[in-house]
């Protein structure tokens, strides 16, 4: 085939001559290049010597310091800057050839195993730079900070708490710190990024065959039990790092109140199941709960109290097995998610405090109540909302038994006629609509513009 000059190939005459020969091939090549985008095209560019790194550093002098640090990224040596950056243009920040997650996964594909039980949030989001400096660091593995200081940047509440506890767990203050028990990227063994089951982690340091271990556990064989049931794995203000809130029988070392004798074949089994066991000590309280008009359904089955409470100890008051938002969210996940969206919305500056803090029990009774929706008090506007919002001290929309809701003549106007009690996502002031105008014209139709 005769080779034609470039200007003739792109001319009409040239295309006629090449129809059925090179044109389909040329179009295929162009489409392939477009599909792969500038990220792949960048590496095919013939750069002059030094343009892959040395010339870059003439402008990016700050990176010279990074490359002189104790730990530097290996790509600096074989592929240099163009291993990750496009020298001309990119649809990614910092001229990266691909998004961070895809780019890092090229070499670090095994960071998250296929059958991972738990994954670190920053890894899932592809936010590797939260923990690592892509160019160089004075810390091992290109980490931005060393030891617990890095973890505490995100887990600040844990950091604040650990700085104050009387009895911190030694692995946190010595050696690898957080990484003594947790893996930084993903775990194939357990939730919460744990390297192994809680009992296996604990018995790696605490030898269960020693007499002192048996004595401290009243001769119960707890070597394979979940240590986190009684002990706070990070630290606490109580000796033996028992949880700050401890069930009375545990504090009194009276395990036999609930469990069989330590010499029994089934020593760790409880004497009775569910609420029948709790009734031994809490009968007056439980009887009172069942006298109410509405009983929270978790109390109705055998598991009963243990749906929400830990029988040994807890970080939270009343032996609740986690924060209220977490515990309530086990069943009311949609409501808790709505609260989270409401909290994250910058328009909600005056978000209701129980919603912001996730304290559901501020308004609802967790066990039973005589009122609708397990409300603690009968009149929602006056007795529930009025506890925090002193609406009676200033002008307000008319509410009360004499004010009929124009949308439903069977209802009267109260706070919840206009506001949604548990948050409304991206809508301000806990309204069911985006603006007060949209809300008001639901009743005041004559004001509609």
Coordinates of N, CA and C in Angstrom, one line a residue, residues 275-291 305:
X275 N -35.3 -12.5 81.0 CA -35.8 -11.6 82.1 C -36.1 -12.4 83.4
X276 N -36.2 -13.7 83.2 CA -36.5 -14.5 84.5 C -35.3 -14.4 85.4
X277 N -34.1 -14.3 84.9 CA -32.9 -14.1 85.7 C -32.9 -12.7 86.3
X278 N -33.2 -11.7 85.5 CA -33.2 -10.3 85.9 C -34.3 -10.0 87.0
X279 N -35.4 -10.8 86.9 CA -36.4 -10.6 87.9 C -36.0 -10.9 89.3
X280 N -35.0 -11.7 89.5 CA -34.5 -12.0 90.8 C -34.1 -10.8 91.6
X281 N -33.6 -9.8 90.9 CA -33.2 -8.5 91.6 C -34.0 -7.3 91.2
X282 N -34.5 -7.3 90.0 CA -35.2 -6.1 89.5 C -36.7 -6.3 89.3
X283 N -37.3 -7.2 90.2 CA -38.7 -7.5 90.0 C -39.6 -6.2 90.1
X284 N -39.4 -5.4 91.1 CA -40.3 -4.2 91.3 C -40.2 -3.3 90.0
X285 N -39.1 -3.1 89.5 CA -38.9 -2.2 88.3 C -39.6 -2.9 87.1
X286 N -39.4 -4.2 86.9 CA -39.9 -4.8 85.7 C -41.4 -4.9 85.8
X287 N -42.0 -5.2 87.0 CA -43.4 -5.2 87.2 C -44.0 -3.9 86.9
X288 N -43.4 -2.8 87.3 CA -43.9 -1.5 87.0 C -43.9 -1.2 85.5
X289 N -42.9 -1.7 84.8 CA -42.8 -1.5 83.3 C -44.0 -2.1 82.6
X290 N -44.4 -3.3 83.1 CA -45.5 -4.1 82.4 C -46.8 -3.5 82.7
X291 N -46.9 -2.6 83.7 CA -48.2 -2.0 84.0 C -48.5 -0.8 83.1
X305 N -34.0 -7.9 78.6 CA -33.1 -6.9 78.9 C -31.8 -6.9 78.2

